[in-house]
mmCIF file with all atom_site columns, C-alpha atoms in Angstrom:
data_model
loop_
_atom_site.group_PDB
_atom_site.id
_atom_site.type_symbol
_atom_site.label_atom_id
_atom_site.label_alt_id
_atom_site.label_comp_id
_atom_site.label_asym_id
_atom_site.label_entity_id
_atom_site.label_seq_id
_atom_site.pdbx_PDB_ins_code
_atom_site.Cartn_x
_atom_site.Cartn_y
_atom_site.Cartn_z
_atom_site.occupancy
_atom_site.B_iso_or_equiv
_atom_site.pdbx_formal_charge
_atom_site.auth_seq_id
_atom_site.auth_comp_id
_atom_site.auth_asym_id
_atom_site.auth_atom_id
_atom_site.pdbx_PDB_model_num
ATOM 1   C CA . LEU A 1 1   ? -82.501  -158.046 -116.299 1.00 85.00 ? 1   LEU A CA 1
ATOM 2   C CA . ASP A 1 2   ? -82.803  -155.208 -118.851 1.00 87.00 ? 2   ASP A CA 1
ATOM 3   C CA . THR A 1 3   ? -82.122  -157.122 -122.073 1.00 90.00 ? 3   THR A CA 1
ATOM 4   C CA . GLY A 1 4   ? -81.714  -153.758 -123.694 1.00 88.00 ? 4   GLY A CA 1
ATOM 5   C CA . LEU A 1 5   ? -78.562  -153.396 -121.590 1.00 89.00 ? 5   LEU A CA 1
ATOM 6   C CA . MET A 1 6   ? -77.300  -156.510 -123.176 1.00 92.00 ? 6   MET A CA 1
ATOM 7   C CA . TYR A 1 7   ? -77.757  -155.020 -126.757 1.00 94.00 ? 7   TYR A CA 1
ATOM 8   C CA . ARG A 1 8   ? -76.029  -151.844 -125.613 1.00 93.00 ? 8   ARG A CA 1
ATOM 9   C CA . ALA A 1 9   ? -73.222  -154.002 -124.209 1.00 95.00 ? 9   ALA A CA 1
ATOM 10  C CA . ALA A 1 10  ? -72.687  -155.763 -127.580 1.00 96.00 ? 10  ALA A CA 1
ATOM 11  C CA . THR A 1 11  ? -72.738  -152.514 -129.157 1.00 97.00 ? 11  THR A CA 1
ATOM 12  C CA . TRP A 1 12  ? -70.114  -151.205 -126.768 1.00 96.00 ? 12  TRP A CA 1
ATOM 13  C CA . LEU A 1 13  ? -67.994  -154.386 -127.465 1.00 96.00 ? 13  LEU A CA 1
ATOM 14  C CA . VAL A 1 14  ? -68.399  -153.917 -131.564 1.00 97.00 ? 14  VAL A CA 1
ATOM 15  C CA . LEU A 1 15  ? -67.204  -150.133 -131.027 1.00 97.00 ? 15  LEU A CA 1
ATOM 16  C CA . SER A 1 16  ? -64.460  -150.902 -128.473 1.00 95.00 ? 16  SER A CA 1
ATOM 17  C CA . GLU A 1 17  ? -63.035  -153.443 -130.972 1.00 96.00 ? 17  GLU A CA 1
ATOM 18  C CA . SER A 1 18  ? -63.497  -151.024 -133.966 1.00 96.00 ? 18  SER A CA 1
ATOM 19  C CA . ILE A 1 19  ? -65.682  -153.454 -135.836 1.00 97.00 ? 19  ILE A CA 1
ATOM 20  C CA . PRO A 1 20  ? -67.304  -151.498 -138.604 1.00 96.00 ? 20  PRO A CA 1
ATOM 21  C CA . LEU A 1 21  ? -71.162  -151.269 -138.167 1.00 96.00 ? 21  LEU A CA 1
ATOM 22  C CA . ASP A 1 22  ? -71.662  -152.689 -141.707 1.00 95.00 ? 22  ASP A CA 1
ATOM 23  C CA . ASP A 1 23  ? -69.630  -155.948 -140.731 1.00 97.00 ? 23  ASP A CA 1
ATOM 24  C CA . ASP A 1 24  ? -72.426  -158.216 -139.678 1.00 96.00 ? 24  ASP A CA 1
ATOM 25  C CA . LYS A 1 25  ? -70.097  -161.240 -139.767 1.00 97.00 ? 25  LYS A CA 1
ATOM 26  C CA . GLU A 1 26  ? -67.649  -159.725 -137.394 1.00 97.00 ? 26  GLU A CA 1
ATOM 27  C CA . MET A 1 27  ? -70.373  -158.164 -135.064 1.00 97.00 ? 27  MET A CA 1
ATOM 28  C CA . VAL A 1 28  ? -71.824  -161.561 -134.776 1.00 97.00 ? 28  VAL A CA 1
ATOM 29  C CA . ALA A 1 29  ? -68.384  -163.300 -134.067 1.00 97.00 ? 29  ALA A CA 1
ATOM 30  C CA . ALA A 1 30  ? -67.516  -160.562 -131.359 1.00 96.00 ? 30  ALA A CA 1
ATOM 31  C CA . THR A 1 31  ? -70.851  -161.134 -129.571 1.00 95.00 ? 31  THR A CA 1
ATOM 32  C CA . SER A 1 32  ? -70.925  -164.996 -129.809 1.00 94.00 ? 32  SER A CA 1
ATOM 33  C CA . ARG A 1 33  ? -67.363  -165.175 -128.206 1.00 93.00 ? 33  ARG A CA 1
ATOM 34  C CA . SER A 1 34  ? -68.173  -162.917 -125.478 1.00 92.00 ? 34  SER A CA 1
ATOM 35  C CA . LYS A 1 35  ? -69.321  -163.680 -121.818 1.00 90.00 ? 35  LYS A CA 1
ATOM 36  C CA . MET A 1 36  ? -72.017  -161.472 -120.489 1.00 88.00 ? 36  MET A CA 1
ATOM 37  C CA . GLU A 1 37  ? -73.139  -161.890 -116.808 1.00 85.00 ? 37  GLU A CA 1
ATOM 38  C CA . LEU A 1 38  ? -75.420  -160.123 -114.721 1.00 80.00 ? 38  LEU A CA 1
ATOM 39  C CA . LYS A 1 39  ? -73.727  -159.596 -111.233 1.00 84.00 ? 39  LYS A CA 1
ATOM 40  C CA . THR A 1 40  ? -74.450  -157.887 -107.983 1.00 80.00 ? 40  THR A CA 1
ATOM 41  C CA . ARG A 1 41  ? -71.814  -155.717 -106.463 1.00 83.00 ? 41  ARG A CA 1
ATOM 42  C CA . GLN A 1 42  ? -72.714  -154.019 -103.083 1.00 86.00 ? 42  GLN A CA 1
ATOM 43  C CA . GLY A 1 43  ? -76.461  -154.440 -103.773 1.00 79.00 ? 43  GLY A CA 1
ATOM 44  C CA . ILE A 1 44  ? -76.228  -152.975 -107.215 1.00 82.00 ? 44  ILE A CA 1
ATOM 45  C CA . GLU A 1 45  ? -76.982  -155.046 -110.506 1.00 81.00 ? 45  GLU A CA 1
ATOM 46  C CA . ILE A 1 46  ? -74.229  -154.695 -113.056 1.00 88.00 ? 46  ILE A CA 1
ATOM 47  C CA . LEU A 1 47  ? -73.551  -156.301 -116.479 1.00 88.00 ? 47  LEU A CA 1
ATOM 48  C CA . THR A 1 48  ? -70.189  -157.549 -117.252 1.00 92.00 ? 48  THR A CA 1
ATOM 49  C CA . VAL A 1 49  ? -68.681  -158.392 -120.603 1.00 93.00 ? 49  VAL A CA 1
ATOM 50  C CA . ASN A 1 50  ? -65.727  -160.643 -120.501 1.00 93.00 ? 50  ASN A CA 1
ATOM 51  C CA . ASP A 1 51  ? -65.448  -159.906 -116.705 1.00 93.00 ? 51  ASP A CA 1
ATOM 52  C CA . LYS A 1 52  ? -65.352  -156.139 -117.201 1.00 94.00 ? 52  LYS A CA 1
ATOM 53  C CA . ASP A 1 53  ? -68.103  -154.004 -115.744 1.00 93.00 ? 53  ASP A CA 1
ATOM 54  C CA . VAL A 1 54  ? -69.464  -151.914 -118.543 1.00 93.00 ? 54  VAL A CA 1
ATOM 55  C CA . THR A 1 55  ? -72.729  -150.885 -116.932 1.00 89.00 ? 55  THR A CA 1
ATOM 56  C CA . GLU A 1 56  ? -71.772  -147.056 -116.686 1.00 86.00 ? 56  GLU A CA 1
ATOM 57  C CA . LYS A 1 57  ? -70.566  -146.931 -120.158 1.00 89.00 ? 57  LYS A CA 1
ATOM 58  C CA . LEU A 1 58  ? -73.771  -148.063 -121.848 1.00 89.00 ? 58  LEU A CA 1
ATOM 59  C CA . ARG A 1 59  ? -75.838  -144.982 -121.722 1.00 83.00 ? 59  ARG A CA 1
ATOM 60  C CA . THR A 1 60  ? -73.692  -142.694 -123.900 1.00 84.00 ? 60  THR A CA 1
ATOM 61  C CA . ARG A 1 61  ? -74.859  -140.854 -127.202 1.00 81.00 ? 61  ARG A CA 1
ATOM 62  C CA . ARG A 1 62  ? -72.260  -142.920 -129.006 1.00 89.00 ? 62  ARG A CA 1
ATOM 63  C CA . ILE A 1 63  ? -74.045  -146.347 -127.952 1.00 91.00 ? 63  ILE A CA 1
ATOM 64  C CA . GLU A 1 64  ? -77.384  -144.825 -128.384 1.00 84.00 ? 64  GLU A CA 1
ATOM 65  C CA . ARG A 1 65  ? -76.727  -143.904 -131.914 1.00 86.00 ? 65  ARG A CA 1
ATOM 66  C CA . ALA A 1 66  ? -75.258  -147.417 -132.918 1.00 93.00 ? 66  ALA A CA 1
ATOM 67  C CA . VAL A 1 67  ? -77.388  -149.776 -130.762 1.00 92.00 ? 67  VAL A CA 1
ATOM 68  C CA . SER A 1 68  ? -80.169  -150.275 -133.354 1.00 87.00 ? 68  SER A CA 1
ATOM 69  C CA . ARG A 1 69  ? -77.673  -151.062 -136.105 1.00 91.00 ? 69  ARG A CA 1
ATOM 70  C CA . VAL A 1 70  ? -75.997  -153.744 -134.057 1.00 94.00 ? 70  VAL A CA 1
ATOM 71  C CA . SER A 1 71  ? -79.099  -155.142 -132.523 1.00 90.00 ? 71  SER A CA 1
ATOM 72  C CA . LYS A 1 72  ? -80.973  -155.657 -135.765 1.00 88.00 ? 72  LYS A CA 1
ATOM 73  C CA . VAL A 1 73  ? -78.287  -158.352 -136.871 1.00 94.00 ? 73  VAL A CA 1
ATOM 74  C CA . GLN A 1 74  ? -79.896  -161.662 -136.679 1.00 93.00 ? 74  GLN A CA 1
ATOM 75  C CA . GLY A 1 75  ? -76.761  -163.443 -135.468 1.00 96.00 ? 75  GLY A CA 1
ATOM 76  C CA . VAL A 1 76  ? -76.247  -160.839 -132.649 1.00 95.00 ? 76  VAL A CA 1
ATOM 77  C CA . ARG A 1 77  ? -79.832  -161.334 -131.540 1.00 93.00 ? 77  ARG A CA 1
ATOM 78  C CA . GLU A 1 78  ? -79.365  -165.134 -131.493 1.00 94.00 ? 78  GLU A CA 1
ATOM 79  C CA . ALA A 1 79  ? -76.160  -164.948 -129.468 1.00 94.00 ? 79  ALA A CA 1
ATOM 80  C CA . LEU A 1 80  ? -77.727  -162.533 -127.051 1.00 94.00 ? 80  LEU A CA 1
ATOM 81  C CA . VAL A 1 81  ? -80.925  -164.539 -126.736 1.00 94.00 ? 81  VAL A CA 1
ATOM 82  C CA . SER A 1 82  ? -78.773  -167.493 -125.776 1.00 91.00 ? 82  SER A CA 1
ATOM 83  C CA . HIS A 1 83  ? -77.088  -165.511 -123.117 1.00 87.00 ? 83  HIS A CA 1
ATOM 84  C CA . GLN A 1 84  ? -80.436  -164.230 -121.815 1.00 91.00 ? 84  GLN A CA 1
ATOM 85  C CA . ARG A 1 85  ? -82.019  -167.639 -121.769 1.00 93.00 ? 85  ARG A CA 1
ATOM 86  C CA . GLN A 1 86  ? -78.752  -168.709 -119.725 1.00 89.00 ? 86  GLN A CA 1
ATOM 87  C CA . ILE A 1 87  ? -79.360  -166.054 -117.182 1.00 86.00 ? 87  ILE A CA 1
ATOM 88  C CA . ALA A 1 88  ? -83.054  -166.745 -116.863 1.00 91.00 ? 88  ALA A CA 1
ATOM 89  C CA . SER A 1 89  ? -82.193  -170.437 -116.226 1.00 91.00 ? 89  SER A CA 1
ATOM 90  C CA . GLU A 1 90  ? -80.339  -169.604 -113.035 1.00 88.00 ? 90  GLU A CA 1
ATOM 91  C CA . GLY A 1 91  ? -83.429  -168.895 -111.158 1.00 88.00 ? 91  GLY A CA 1
ATOM 92  C CA . PRO A 1 92  ? -86.584  -166.517 -110.892 1.00 90.00 ? 92  PRO A CA 1
ATOM 93  C CA . ILE A 1 93  ? -86.023  -163.344 -112.782 1.00 89.00 ? 93  ILE A CA 1
ATOM 94  C CA . VAL A 1 94  ? -87.941  -160.237 -113.983 1.00 91.00 ? 94  VAL A CA 1
ATOM 95  C CA . MET A 1 95  ? -86.700  -159.625 -117.583 1.00 92.00 ? 95  MET A CA 1
ATOM 96  C CA . VAL A 1 96  ? -87.338  -156.443 -119.437 1.00 91.00 ? 96  VAL A CA 1
ATOM 97  C CA . GLY A 1 97  ? -86.916  -156.144 -123.200 1.00 89.00 ? 97  GLY A CA 1
ATOM 98  C CA . ARG A 1 98  ? -88.465  -155.558 -126.585 1.00 86.00 ? 98  ARG A CA 1
ATOM 99  C CA . ASP A 1 99  ? -88.796  -159.316 -127.508 1.00 90.00 ? 99  ASP A CA 1
ATOM 100 C CA . VAL A 1 100 ? -88.702  -161.199 -124.118 1.00 93.00 ? 100 VAL A CA 1
ATOM 101 C CA . GLY A 1 101 ? -92.190  -162.419 -124.452 1.00 92.00 ? 101 GLY A CA 1
ATOM 102 C CA . THR A 1 102 ? -92.192  -163.149 -128.248 1.00 92.00 ? 102 THR A CA 1
ATOM 103 C CA . VAL A 1 103 ? -88.744  -164.722 -128.586 1.00 92.00 ? 103 VAL A CA 1
ATOM 104 C CA . VAL A 1 104 ? -86.440  -164.909 -125.371 1.00 94.00 ? 104 VAL A CA 1
ATOM 105 C CA . LEU A 1 105 ? -88.889  -166.398 -122.963 1.00 95.00 ? 105 LEU A CA 1
ATOM 106 C CA . ILE A 1 106 ? -92.105  -167.581 -124.939 1.00 93.00 ? 106 ILE A CA 1
ATOM 107 C CA . ASP A 1 107 ? -93.426  -169.659 -122.191 1.00 93.00 ? 107 ASP A CA 1
ATOM 108 C CA . ALA A 1 108 ? -92.799  -167.131 -119.424 1.00 92.00 ? 108 ALA A CA 1
ATOM 109 C CA . PRO A 1 109 ? -95.910  -167.504 -116.768 1.00 92.00 ? 109 PRO A CA 1
ATOM 110 C CA . LEU A 1 110 ? -96.458  -163.785 -116.810 1.00 93.00 ? 110 LEU A CA 1
ATOM 111 C CA . LYS A 1 111 ? -96.000  -161.365 -119.660 1.00 93.00 ? 111 LYS A CA 1
ATOM 112 C CA . ILE A 1 112 ? -96.798  -157.532 -119.305 1.00 93.00 ? 112 ILE A CA 1
ATOM 113 C CA . TYR A 1 113 ? -96.398  -155.172 -122.278 1.00 90.00 ? 113 TYR A CA 1
ATOM 114 C CA . LEU A 1 114 ? -95.843  -151.787 -121.272 1.00 89.00 ? 114 LEU A CA 1
ATOM 115 C CA . ASP A 1 115 ? -95.483  -148.837 -123.562 1.00 87.00 ? 115 ASP A CA 1
ATOM 116 C CA . ALA A 1 116 ? -94.540  -145.535 -121.990 1.00 92.00 ? 116 ALA A CA 1
ATOM 117 C CA . SER A 1 117 ? -95.100  -142.275 -123.951 1.00 95.00 ? 117 SER A CA 1
ATOM 118 C CA . LEU A 1 118 ? -92.183  -140.682 -125.969 1.00 95.00 ? 118 LEU A CA 1
ATOM 119 C CA . ASP A 1 119 ? -91.903  -137.758 -123.545 1.00 96.00 ? 119 ASP A CA 1
ATOM 120 C CA . VAL A 1 120 ? -91.586  -140.041 -120.528 1.00 96.00 ? 120 VAL A CA 1
ATOM 121 C CA . ARG A 1 121 ? -89.214  -142.276 -122.263 1.00 93.00 ? 121 ARG A CA 1
ATOM 122 C CA . ALA A 1 122 ? -87.203  -139.387 -123.520 1.00 94.00 ? 122 ALA A CA 1
ATOM 123 C CA . TYR A 1 123 ? -87.170  -137.655 -120.220 1.00 94.00 ? 123 TYR A CA 1
ATOM 124 C CA . ARG A 1 124 ? -85.986  -140.856 -118.478 1.00 91.00 ? 124 ARG A CA 1
ATOM 125 C CA . ARG A 1 125 ? -83.141  -141.344 -120.876 1.00 87.00 ? 125 ARG A CA 1
ATOM 126 C CA . PHE A 1 126 ? -82.182  -137.803 -120.703 1.00 90.00 ? 126 PHE A CA 1
ATOM 127 C CA . CYS A 1 127 ? -81.903  -137.985 -116.881 1.00 89.00 ? 127 CYS A CA 1
ATOM 128 C CA . GLU A 1 128 ? -79.791  -141.397 -117.150 1.00 82.00 ? 128 GLU A CA 1
ATOM 129 C CA . MET A 1 129 ? -77.465  -139.624 -119.749 1.00 80.00 ? 129 MET A CA 1
ATOM 130 C CA . SER A 1 130 ? -77.126  -136.440 -117.890 1.00 82.00 ? 130 SER A CA 1
ATOM 131 C CA . GLN A 1 131 ? -76.126  -138.161 -114.657 1.00 79.00 ? 131 GLN A CA 1
ATOM 132 C CA . ASN A 1 132 ? -73.477  -139.984 -116.507 1.00 71.00 ? 132 ASN A CA 1
ATOM 133 C CA . GLY A 1 133 ? -71.978  -136.529 -117.876 1.00 74.00 ? 133 GLY A CA 1
ATOM 134 C CA . ASN A 1 134 ? -73.385  -136.911 -121.412 1.00 73.00 ? 134 ASN A CA 1
ATOM 135 C CA . THR A 1 135 ? -74.218  -133.543 -123.133 1.00 80.00 ? 135 THR A CA 1
ATOM 136 C CA . VAL A 1 136 ? -77.402  -134.152 -124.997 1.00 83.00 ? 136 VAL A CA 1
ATOM 137 C CA . THR A 1 137 ? -80.705  -132.271 -125.603 1.00 90.00 ? 137 THR A CA 1
ATOM 138 C CA . LEU A 1 138 ? -84.067  -133.830 -124.976 1.00 92.00 ? 138 LEU A CA 1
ATOM 139 C CA . GLU A 1 139 ? -84.969  -133.236 -128.585 1.00 93.00 ? 139 GLU A CA 1
ATOM 140 C CA . GLN A 1 140 ? -81.877  -135.243 -129.803 1.00 90.00 ? 140 GLN A CA 1
ATOM 141 C CA . ILE A 1 141 ? -83.093  -138.134 -127.472 1.00 90.00 ? 141 ILE A CA 1
ATOM 142 C CA . LYS A 1 142 ? -86.540  -138.083 -128.699 1.00 93.00 ? 142 LYS A CA 1
ATOM 143 C CA . ALA A 1 143 ? -85.312  -138.354 -132.314 1.00 92.00 ? 143 ALA A CA 1
ATOM 144 C CA . ASP A 1 144 ? -83.072  -141.293 -131.339 1.00 88.00 ? 144 ASP A CA 1
ATOM 145 C CA . ILE A 1 145 ? -85.906  -143.049 -129.718 1.00 89.00 ? 145 ILE A CA 1
ATOM 146 C CA . ILE A 1 146 ? -88.360  -142.542 -132.782 1.00 92.00 ? 146 ILE A CA 1
ATOM 147 C CA . ARG A 1 147 ? -85.604  -143.742 -135.105 1.00 88.00 ? 147 ARG A CA 1
ATOM 148 C CA . ARG A 1 148 ? -84.793  -146.767 -132.703 1.00 85.00 ? 148 ARG A CA 1
ATOM 149 C CA . ASP A 1 149 ? -88.555  -147.646 -132.456 1.00 88.00 ? 149 ASP A CA 1
ATOM 150 C CA . ARG A 1 150 ? -88.961  -147.679 -136.263 1.00 89.00 ? 150 ARG A CA 1
ATOM 151 C CA . ILE A 1 151 ? -85.749  -149.710 -136.748 1.00 84.00 ? 151 ILE A CA 1
ATOM 152 C CA . ASP A 1 152 ? -86.842  -152.168 -134.203 1.00 83.00 ? 152 ASP A CA 1
ATOM 153 C CA . SER A 1 153 ? -90.495  -152.576 -135.381 1.00 87.00 ? 153 SER A CA 1
ATOM 154 C CA . ASP A 1 154 ? -89.532  -152.854 -138.953 1.00 85.00 ? 154 ASP A CA 1
ATOM 155 C CA . ARG A 1 155 ? -86.544  -155.452 -138.629 1.00 81.00 ? 155 ARG A CA 1
ATOM 156 C CA . ALA A 1 156 ? -87.159  -158.801 -140.156 1.00 80.00 ? 156 ALA A CA 1
ATOM 157 C CA . TYR A 1 157 ? -85.829  -160.927 -137.306 1.00 82.00 ? 157 TYR A CA 1
ATOM 158 C CA . SER A 1 158 ? -87.450  -160.667 -133.805 1.00 82.00 ? 158 SER A CA 1
ATOM 159 C CA . PRO A 1 159 ? -89.234  -157.370 -134.526 1.00 81.00 ? 159 PRO A CA 1
ATOM 160 C CA . LEU A 1 160 ? -90.699  -155.418 -131.573 1.00 83.00 ? 160 LEU A CA 1
ATOM 161 C CA . ARG A 1 161 ? -94.298  -156.331 -131.262 1.00 85.00 ? 161 ARG A CA 1
ATOM 162 C CA . LEU A 1 162 ? -96.793  -157.390 -128.598 1.00 87.00 ? 162 LEU A CA 1
ATOM 163 C CA . ALA A 1 163 ? -97.106  -160.958 -127.387 1.00 89.00 ? 163 ALA A CA 1
ATOM 164 C CA . LYS A 1 164 ? -100.551 -162.504 -128.098 1.00 91.00 ? 164 LYS A CA 1
ATOM 165 C CA . ASP A 1 165 ? -100.442 -163.715 -124.414 1.00 93.00 ? 165 ASP A CA 1
ATOM 166 C CA . ALA A 1 166 ? -99.148  -160.587 -122.850 1.00 91.00 ? 166 ALA A CA 1
#
């Protein structure tokens, strides 16, 4: 499970419900009442929100620009951590995310902290977005990643950091 997809799904939900990005209370309410599930269809992992497959909608420039604003809200994070723990409780899982080892699964038996270079991350995201028909430049993606890393590292609740036992 890529927990980052869940934050993108919450962002998709907020934007699809036309909730202003400065309305933390409504973002928390929408995320809290949502049902997110990891499912397999024809051998492919998908993420559903309220029984709707949103997987293909999560790698767009619009989501990319808004995800850090939504994901820095403490109540949104708390709601998604609850969803993530529920998914993890259903059986063995490999979970990827910026706070999995420090918040979501603190007692995980194995934690690996992997930090790819900006160029590698930007190229990977560029390929993903291009495959989905998004018109975006590699430089725009690099700028988005730098901005998101800064926001995620500086947020007060659940910041991006290395787990001591990773």
